[in-house]
């Protein structure tokens, strides 16, 4: 059975990706910080599909924990075919002068350093399988919007790392793809707005936002292409969001 390691599977895009890969016969390494959710998800997927799962209860910001976990995988779990670098977040929506240093550190440490930690230790395994790395970027890594400064910066870095990985890994038969969504309704805005679920609902008011399944479908499209085809990158937006930071509301879109 092929194996996929997906970071951030306890919610949103990562959870939908776990579902679609399980449905297509992948054994899964499931990651996140919320242990109860990981264990519940692991049991649920095993009851739905004939697959094996492994819980990676690791904060991707913790370099030593990521290294330990991946290096100590048993040989049967080391044959990783797909890495989905999905764990990430936005924290706050503020100008630079009013921004919180704690928010900045969380975004930089998770979106950039966390992705690097996992990729560093998973890459030797992916070289053995001629595997595939999917990096979840964002429209915020292609454009910028007011008060998105540091989040946009971290996703621009993901965009650059995606290109760097592709250059470094093509000769080893490892494909590298970035998927760059616009507004997807997940726990993303609740996290960004420090847990304010009511305010988060307003983000998705008056238009049809993307859902996690839309992005999981795109991931499956990329990974299911024949080996000679690499989808370098995809930008996927709600029809009502023509560019980053601008949404057409209340027009039936
Ligand atoms: P959610 O908040 O719904 O899910 C985020 C996931 O990441 C959770 O499973 C969370 O799990 C995990 N996670 C966060 N921090 C860490 C960490 N330090 N270590 C391990 N896991 C972590 O958001 P989305 O599904 O929307 O976001 C997924 C990715 O998609 C992110 O990279 C985001 O930037 C990107 N994206 C999202 C868009 C959107 O509009 N929703 C649009 C464009 C890109 P736990 O809390 O259990 O650790
Ligand atoms: C999240 C999408 O448009 O809120 O990465 O920046 S957006």
CSV table of C-alpha atoms and ligand atoms in Angstrom, one decimal:
chain,number,residue,atom,x,y,z
A,1,UNK,CA,0.0,0.0,0.0
A,2,UNK,CA,1.3,3.5,-0.8
A,3,UNK,CA,1.9,5.8,2.2
A,4,UNK,CA,1.1,9.5,2.7
A,5,UNK,CA,2.3,11.8,5.5
A,6,UNK,CA,-0.1,14.8,5.9
A,7,UNK,CA,0.6,17.5,8.3
A,8,UNK,CA,-2.3,19.2,10.1
A,9,UNK,CA,-5.0,16.6,9.6
A,10,UNK,CA,-7.1,17.4,12.7
A,11,UNK,CA,-9.2,20.0,10.8
A,12,UNK,CA,-10.0,21.6,7.4
A,13,UNK,CA,-8.0,20.9,4.3
A,14,UNK,CA,-5.7,18.3,6.0
A,15,UNK,CA,-8.7,16.3,7.3
A,16,UNK,CA,-10.4,16.3,3.8
A,17,UNK,CA,-7.0,15.3,2.2
A,18,UNK,CA,-6.8,12.4,4.7
A,19,UNK,CA,-10.2,11.2,3.6
A,20,UNK,CA,-9.6,11.3,-0.1
A,21,UNK,CA,-6.2,9.6,0.2
A,22,UNK,CA,-7.7,6.9,2.5
A,23,UNK,CA,-10.5,6.4,0.0
A,24,UNK,CA,-7.9,5.8,-2.7
A,25,UNK,CA,-6.0,3.2,-0.6
A,26,UNK,CA,-3.2,5.2,1.0
A,27,UNK,CA,-1.9,4.2,4.5
A,28,UNK,CA,-1.7,7.5,6.4
A,29,UNK,CA,0.5,9.2,8.9
A,30,UNK,CA,-1.8,11.7,10.6
A,31,UNK,CA,-0.4,14.8,12.2
A,32,UNK,CA,-1.5,17.6,14.5
A,33,UNK,CA,-1.2,18.9,18.1
A,34,UNK,CA,-4.7,17.9,19.3
A,35,UNK,CA,-4.2,14.3,20.3
A,36,UNK,CA,-7.8,13.4,21.0
A,37,UNK,CA,-8.8,14.5,17.5
A,38,UNK,CA,-5.9,12.6,15.9
A,39,UNK,CA,-6.9,9.4,17.7
A,40,UNK,CA,-10.5,9.7,16.9
A,41,UNK,CA,-9.7,10.5,13.2
A,42,UNK,CA,-7.3,7.5,13.1
A,43,UNK,CA,-10.0,5.1,14.4
A,44,UNK,CA,-12.7,6.6,12.1
A,45,UNK,CA,-10.6,6.2,8.9
A,46,UNK,CA,-9.6,2.6,9.8
A,47,UNK,CA,-13.3,1.8,10.3
A,48,UNK,CA,-14.2,3.4,6.9
A,49,UNK,CA,-11.4,2.1,4.7
A,50,UNK,CA,-9.1,-0.9,4.6
A,51,UNK,CA,-5.9,1.1,5.5
A,52,UNK,CA,-3.4,1.5,8.2
A,53,UNK,CA,-2.8,4.7,10.1
A,54,UNK,CA,-0.1,6.1,12.3
A,55,UNK,CA,-0.6,9.1,14.6
A,56,UNK,CA,2.2,11.7,14.5
A,57,UNK,CA,1.3,13.8,17.6
A,58,UNK,CA,4.0,16.3,17.0
A,59,UNK,CA,4.1,20.1,16.8
A,60,UNK,CA,5.8,20.8,13.5
A,61,UNK,CA,7.5,23.8,15.1
A,62,UNK,CA,9.5,21.4,17.3
A,63,UNK,CA,12.5,20.5,15.2
A,64,UNK,CA,13.8,17.8,17.5
A,65,UNK,CA,10.4,16.1,17.8
A,66,UNK,CA,9.9,16.1,14.0
A,67,UNK,CA,13.4,14.6,13.5
A,68,UNK,CA,12.9,11.9,16.2
A,69,UNK,CA,9.5,10.9,14.9
A,70,UNK,CA,10.5,10.5,11.2
A,71,UNK,CA,13.9,9.0,11.9
A,72,UNK,CA,12.4,6.4,14.3
A,73,UNK,CA,9.6,5.3,11.9
A,74,UNK,CA,9.7,1.5,11.5
A,75,UNK,CA,10.9,0.4,8.0
A,76,UNK,CA,7.4,-0.4,6.9
A,77,UNK,CA,6.3,3.2,7.5
A,78,UNK,CA,9.4,4.7,6.0
A,79,UNK,CA,8.4,4.1,2.5
A,80,UNK,CA,6.5,7.4,2.2
A,81,UNK,CA,5.1,8.2,-1.3
A,82,UNK,CA,3.4,11.5,-0.6
A,83,UNK,CA,4.1,14.4,1.8
A,84,UNK,CA,1.4,17.0,2.1
A,85,UNK,CA,2.8,20.1,3.9
A,86,UNK,CA,-0.5,21.5,5.0
A,87,UNK,CA,-0.1,22.5,8.7
A,88,UNK,CA,-0.3,26.2,8.9
A,89,UNK,CA,-2.2,29.2,10.1
A,90,UNK,CA,-2.8,32.9,10.0
A,91,UNK,CA,-2.8,34.8,13.3
A,92,UNK,CA,-4.2,38.3,13.4
A,93,UNK,CA,-5.2,40.7,10.7
A,94,UNK,CA,-3.3,43.9,11.6
A,95,UNK,CA,-1.0,46.5,10.2
A,96,UNK,CA,2.6,46.0,10.9
A,97,UNK,CA,2.7,48.8,13.5
A,98,UNK,CA,-0.2,47.2,15.4
A,99,UNK,CA,0.8,43.6,14.8
A,100,UNK,CA,1.5,41.2,17.6
A,101,UNK,CA,5.0,39.7,17.8
A,102,UNK,CA,3.5,36.5,19.2
A,103,UNK,CA,1.3,36.2,16.1
A,104,UNK,CA,4.3,36.8,13.8
A,105,UNK,CA,6.3,34.1,15.6
A,106,UNK,CA,3.5,31.5,15.4
A,107,UNK,CA,3.1,32.1,11.7
A,108,UNK,CA,6.8,32.1,10.8
A,109,UNK,CA,7.6,29.1,13.1
A,110,UNK,CA,4.7,27.0,11.7
A,111,UNK,CA,4.3,28.0,8.1
A,112,UNK,CA,8.0,28.3,7.2
A,113,UNK,CA,10.1,26.5,9.8
A,114,UNK,CA,7.5,23.7,10.5
A,115,UNK,CA,7.3,23.0,6.7
A,116,UNK,CA,11.1,22.9,6.5
A,117,UNK,CA,11.5,20.6,9.5
A,118,UNK,CA,9.1,18.0,8.0
A,119,UNK,CA,10.5,18.3,4.5
A,120,UNK,CA,14.1,18.0,5.7
A,121,UNK,CA,13.6,14.6,7.3
A,122,UNK,CA,10.9,13.2,4.8
A,123,UNK,CA,12.9,14.1,1.7
A,124,UNK,CA,15.4,11.2,1.9
A,125,UNK,CA,12.4,8.8,2.2
A,126,UNK,CA,10.6,10.4,-0.8
A,127,UNK,CA,13.8,10.0,-2.9
A,128,UNK,CA,13.6,6.2,-2.3
A,129,UNK,CA,10.0,6.0,-3.6
A,130,UNK,CA,10.2,8.7,-6.4
A,131,UNK,CA,7.6,10.4,-4.3
A,132,UNK,CA,5.6,13.6,-4.4
A,133,UNK,CA,5.5,16.7,-2.2
A,134,UNK,CA,2.4,18.9,-2.1
A,135,UNK,CA,3.0,22.2,-0.5
A,136,UNK,CA,-0.2,24.1,0.6
A,137,UNK,CA,0.6,27.7,-0.2
A,138,UNK,CA,-2.1,30.4,-0.6
A,139,UNK,CA,-3.2,33.2,-2.9
A,140,UNK,CA,-1.5,35.1,-0.1
A,141,UNK,CA,1.7,33.7,-1.4
A,142,UNK,CA,1.1,35.1,-4.9
A,143,UNK,CA,-0.4,38.5,-4.0
A,144,UNK,CA,-0.6,40.6,-0.8
A,145,UNK,CA,-3.4,42.4,0.9
A,146,UNK,CA,-3.6,45.1,3.6
A,147,UNK,CA,-3.1,43.7,7.1
A,148,UNK,CA,-2.1,40.3,5.8
A,149,UNK,CA,1.6,41.4,5.8
A,150,UNK,CA,3.3,38.6,7.7
A,151,UNK,CA,0.9,35.8,6.7
A,152,UNK,CA,1.4,36.8,3.1
A,153,UNK,CA,5.2,36.9,3.7
A,154,UNK,CA,5.2,33.3,5.1
A,155,UNK,CA,3.2,32.1,2.1
A,156,UNK,CA,5.5,33.9,-0.4
A,157,UNK,CA,8.3,31.9,1.3
A,158,UNK,CA,6.3,28.7,0.8
A,159,UNK,CA,6.0,29.6,-2.9
A,160,UNK,CA,9.8,30.1,-3.1
A,161,UNK,CA,10.5,26.9,-1.2
A,162,UNK,CA,8.2,25.0,-3.5
A,163,UNK,CA,10.2,26.2,-6.5
A,164,UNK,CA,13.5,25.4,-4.8
A,165,UNK,CA,12.4,21.9,-3.8
A,166,UNK,CA,11.3,21.2,-7.4
A,167,UNK,CA,14.7,22.3,-8.8
A,168,UNK,CA,16.5,20.2,-6.2
A,169,UNK,CA,14.4,17.1,-6.4
A,170,UNK,CA,13.5,16.6,-10.1
A,171,UNK,CA,16.6,14.6,-10.7
A,172,UNK,CA,15.6,12.2,-8.0
A,173,UNK,CA,12.2,11.7,-9.6
A,174,UNK,CA,10.4,13.5,-6.8
A,175,UNK,CA,7.6,15.7,-8.0
A,176,UNK,CA,6.8,18.9,-6.2
A,177,UNK,CA,3.4,20.8,-6.5
A,178,UNK,CA,2.0,23.8,-4.7
A,179,UNK,CA,-1.7,24.3,-4.2
A,180,UNK,CA,-2.7,27.9,-3.6
A,181,UNK,CA,-6.2,28.5,-2.4
A,182,UNK,CA,-8.2,31.6,-1.8
A,183,UNK,CA,-10.9,31.7,0.9
A,184,UNK,CA,-11.8,28.2,2.2
A,185,UNK,CA,-14.2,27.9,5.1
A,186,UNK,CA,-12.3,25.8,7.7
A,187,UNK,CA,-11.1,26.6,11.2
A,188,UNK,CA,-8.7,29.0,9.6
A,189,UNK,CA,-10.6,32.3,10.3
A,190,UNK,CA,-11.5,31.2,13.9
A,191,UNK,CA,-7.8,30.7,14.5
A,192,UNK,CA,-6.8,33.9,12.7
A,193,UNK,CA,-9.3,35.9,14.8
A,194,UNK,CA,-8.1,34.3,18.1
A,195,UNK,CA,-11.1,32.0,18.6
A,196,UNK,CA,-13.8,34.5,17.8
A,197,UNK,CA,-16.2,32.2,15.9
A,198,UNK,CA,-18.9,34.8,15.4
A,199,UNK,CA,-16.5,37.2,13.7
A,200,UNK,CA,-15.0,34.4,11.7
A,201,UNK,CA,-18.5,33.7,10.2
A,202,UNK,CA,-18.5,37.2,8.7
A,203,UNK,CA,-15.5,36.4,6.6
A,204,UNK,CA,-17.7,33.9,4.6
A,205,UNK,CA,-20.8,36.0,4.5
A,206,UNK,CA,-22.6,36.8,1.2
A,207,UNK,CA,-20.7,34.6,-1.2
A,208,UNK,CA,-19.9,30.9,-1.9
A,209,UNK,CA,-16.6,30.2,-0.3
A,210,UNK,CA,-14.4,27.2,-1.2
A,211,UNK,CA,-14.7,24.1,1.1
A,212,UNK,CA,-11.9,21.8,2.1
A,213,UNK,CA,-13.1,19.1,-0.3
A,214,UNK,CA,-12.4,21.5,-3.2
A,215,UNK,CA,-8.8,21.6,-2.2
A,216,UNK,CA,-8.5,17.9,-1.4
A,217,UNK,CA,-9.9,17.2,-4.9
A,218,UNK,CA,-7.2,19.3,-6.4
A,219,UNK,CA,-4.5,17.5,-4.4
A,220,UNK,CA,-5.9,14.2,-5.6
A,221,UNK,CA,-5.8,15.4,-9.2
A,222,UNK,CA,-2.1,16.4,-8.8
A,223,UNK,CA,-1.0,13.2,-7.1
A,224,UNK,CA,-3.0,10.9,-9.5
A,225,UNK,CA,-1.4,12.2,-12.7
A,226,UNK,CA,1.0,9.8,-14.4
A,227,UNK,CA,4.6,10.0,-13.3
A,228,UNK,CA,5.8,12.0,-16.3
A,229,UNK,CA,3.3,14.8,-15.4
A,230,UNK,CA,4.1,17.3,-12.7
A,231,UNK,CA,1.4,19.9,-11.8
A,232,UNK,CA,3.9,22.7,-10.8
A,233,UNK,CA,1.2,24.8,-9.1
A,234,UNK,CA,-2.5,25.5,-8.9
A,235,UNK,CA,-4.3,28.7,-7.8
A,236,UNK,CA,-7.9,27.9,-6.8
A,237,UNK,CA,-10.2,30.7,-5.9
A,238,UNK,CA,-13.9,31.2,-5.0
A,239,UNK,CA,-15.6,32.7,-8.1
A,240,UNK,CA,-16.4,35.7,-6.0
A,241,UNK,CA,-12.8,36.3,-5.0
A,242,UNK,CA,-11.0,37.7,-8.1
A,243,UNK,CA,-7.9,38.6,-6.2
A,244,UNK,CA,-6.5,38.3,-2.7
A,245,UNK,CA,-8.2,40.5,-0.1
A,246,UNK,CA,-11.2,41.3,-2.3
A,247,UNK,CA,-14.6,39.5,-2.2
A,248,UNK,CA,-17.7,40.3,-4.1
A,249,UNK,CA,-20.5,39.9,-1.6
A,250,UNK,CA,-24.3,39.8,-1.9
A,251,UNK,CA,-24.4,39.4,-5.7
A,252,UNK,CA,-25.4,35.7,-5.6
A,253,UNK,CA,-21.8,34.5,-6.4
B,1,LIG,P1,-7.5,24.8,9.9
B,1,LIG,O1,-7.2,25.7,11.0
B,1,LIG,O2,-8.9,24.2,9.7
B,1,LIG,O3,-6.5,23.5,10.0
B,1,LIG,C1,-5.1,23.7,10.3
B,1,LIG,C2,-4.5,22.4,10.6
B,1,LIG,O4,-3.1,22.6,10.9
B,1,LIG,C3,-5.1,21.8,11.9
B,1,LIG,O5,-5.2,20.4,11.7
B,1,LIG,C4,-4.0,22.1,12.9
B,1,LIG,O6,-4.1,21.1,13.9
B,1,LIG,C5,-2.7,22.0,12.1
B,1,LIG,N1,-1.6,22.8,12.8
B,1,LIG,C6,-1.6,24.1,13.0
B,1,LIG,N2,-0.4,24.4,13.6
B,1,LIG,C7,0.3,23.2,13.8
B,1,LIG,C8,1.5,22.8,14.3
B,1,LIG,N3,2.3,23.7,14.9
B,1,LIG,N4,1.9,21.5,14.3
B,1,LIG,C9,1.1,20.6,13.7
B,1,LIG,N5,-0.1,20.9,13.2
B,1,LIG,C10,-0.5,22.2,13.2
B,1,LIG,O7,-7.0,25.5,8.6
B,1,LIG,P2,-7.0,25.1,7.0
B,1,LIG,O8,-7.3,23.7,6.8
B,1,LIG,O9,-7.7,26.2,6.3
B,1,LIG,O10,-5.4,25.4,6.7
B,1,LIG,C11,-4.6,24.4,6.2
B,1,LIG,C12,-3.5,25.1,5.3
B,1,LIG,O11,-4.2,25.8,4.3
B,1,LIG,C13,-2.7,26.2,6.1
B,1,LIG,O12,-1.4,26.1,5.7
B,1,LIG,C14,-3.3,27.5,5.6
B,1,LIG,O13,-2.4,28.5,5.6
B,1,LIG,C15,-3.7,27.1,4.1
B,1,LIG,N6,-4.7,27.9,3.5
B,1,LIG,C16,-5.9,28.0,4.0
B,1,LIG,C17,-6.8,28.8,3.4
B,1,LIG,C18,-8.2,29.1,3.9
B,1,LIG,O14,-8.8,30.1,3.5
B,1,LIG,N7,-8.7,28.3,4.8
B,1,LIG,C19,-6.5,29.4,2.1
B,1,LIG,C20,-5.2,29.2,1.6
B,1,LIG,C21,-4.3,28.5,2.3
B,1,LIG,P3,-3.8,21.2,15.5
B,1,LIG,O15,-4.5,22.5,15.9
B,1,LIG,O16,-4.4,20.0,16.1
B,1,LIG,O17,-2.3,21.2,15.6
B,2,LIG,C1,-5.9,32.2,3.2
B,2,LIG,C2,-6.5,32.8,2.0
B,2,LIG,O1,-7.3,35.0,1.0
B,2,LIG,O2,-7.5,34.7,3.4
B,2,LIG,O3,-4.6,31.8,2.9
B,2,LIG,O4,-5.3,35.0,2.4
B,2,LIG,S1,-6.7,34.5,2.2
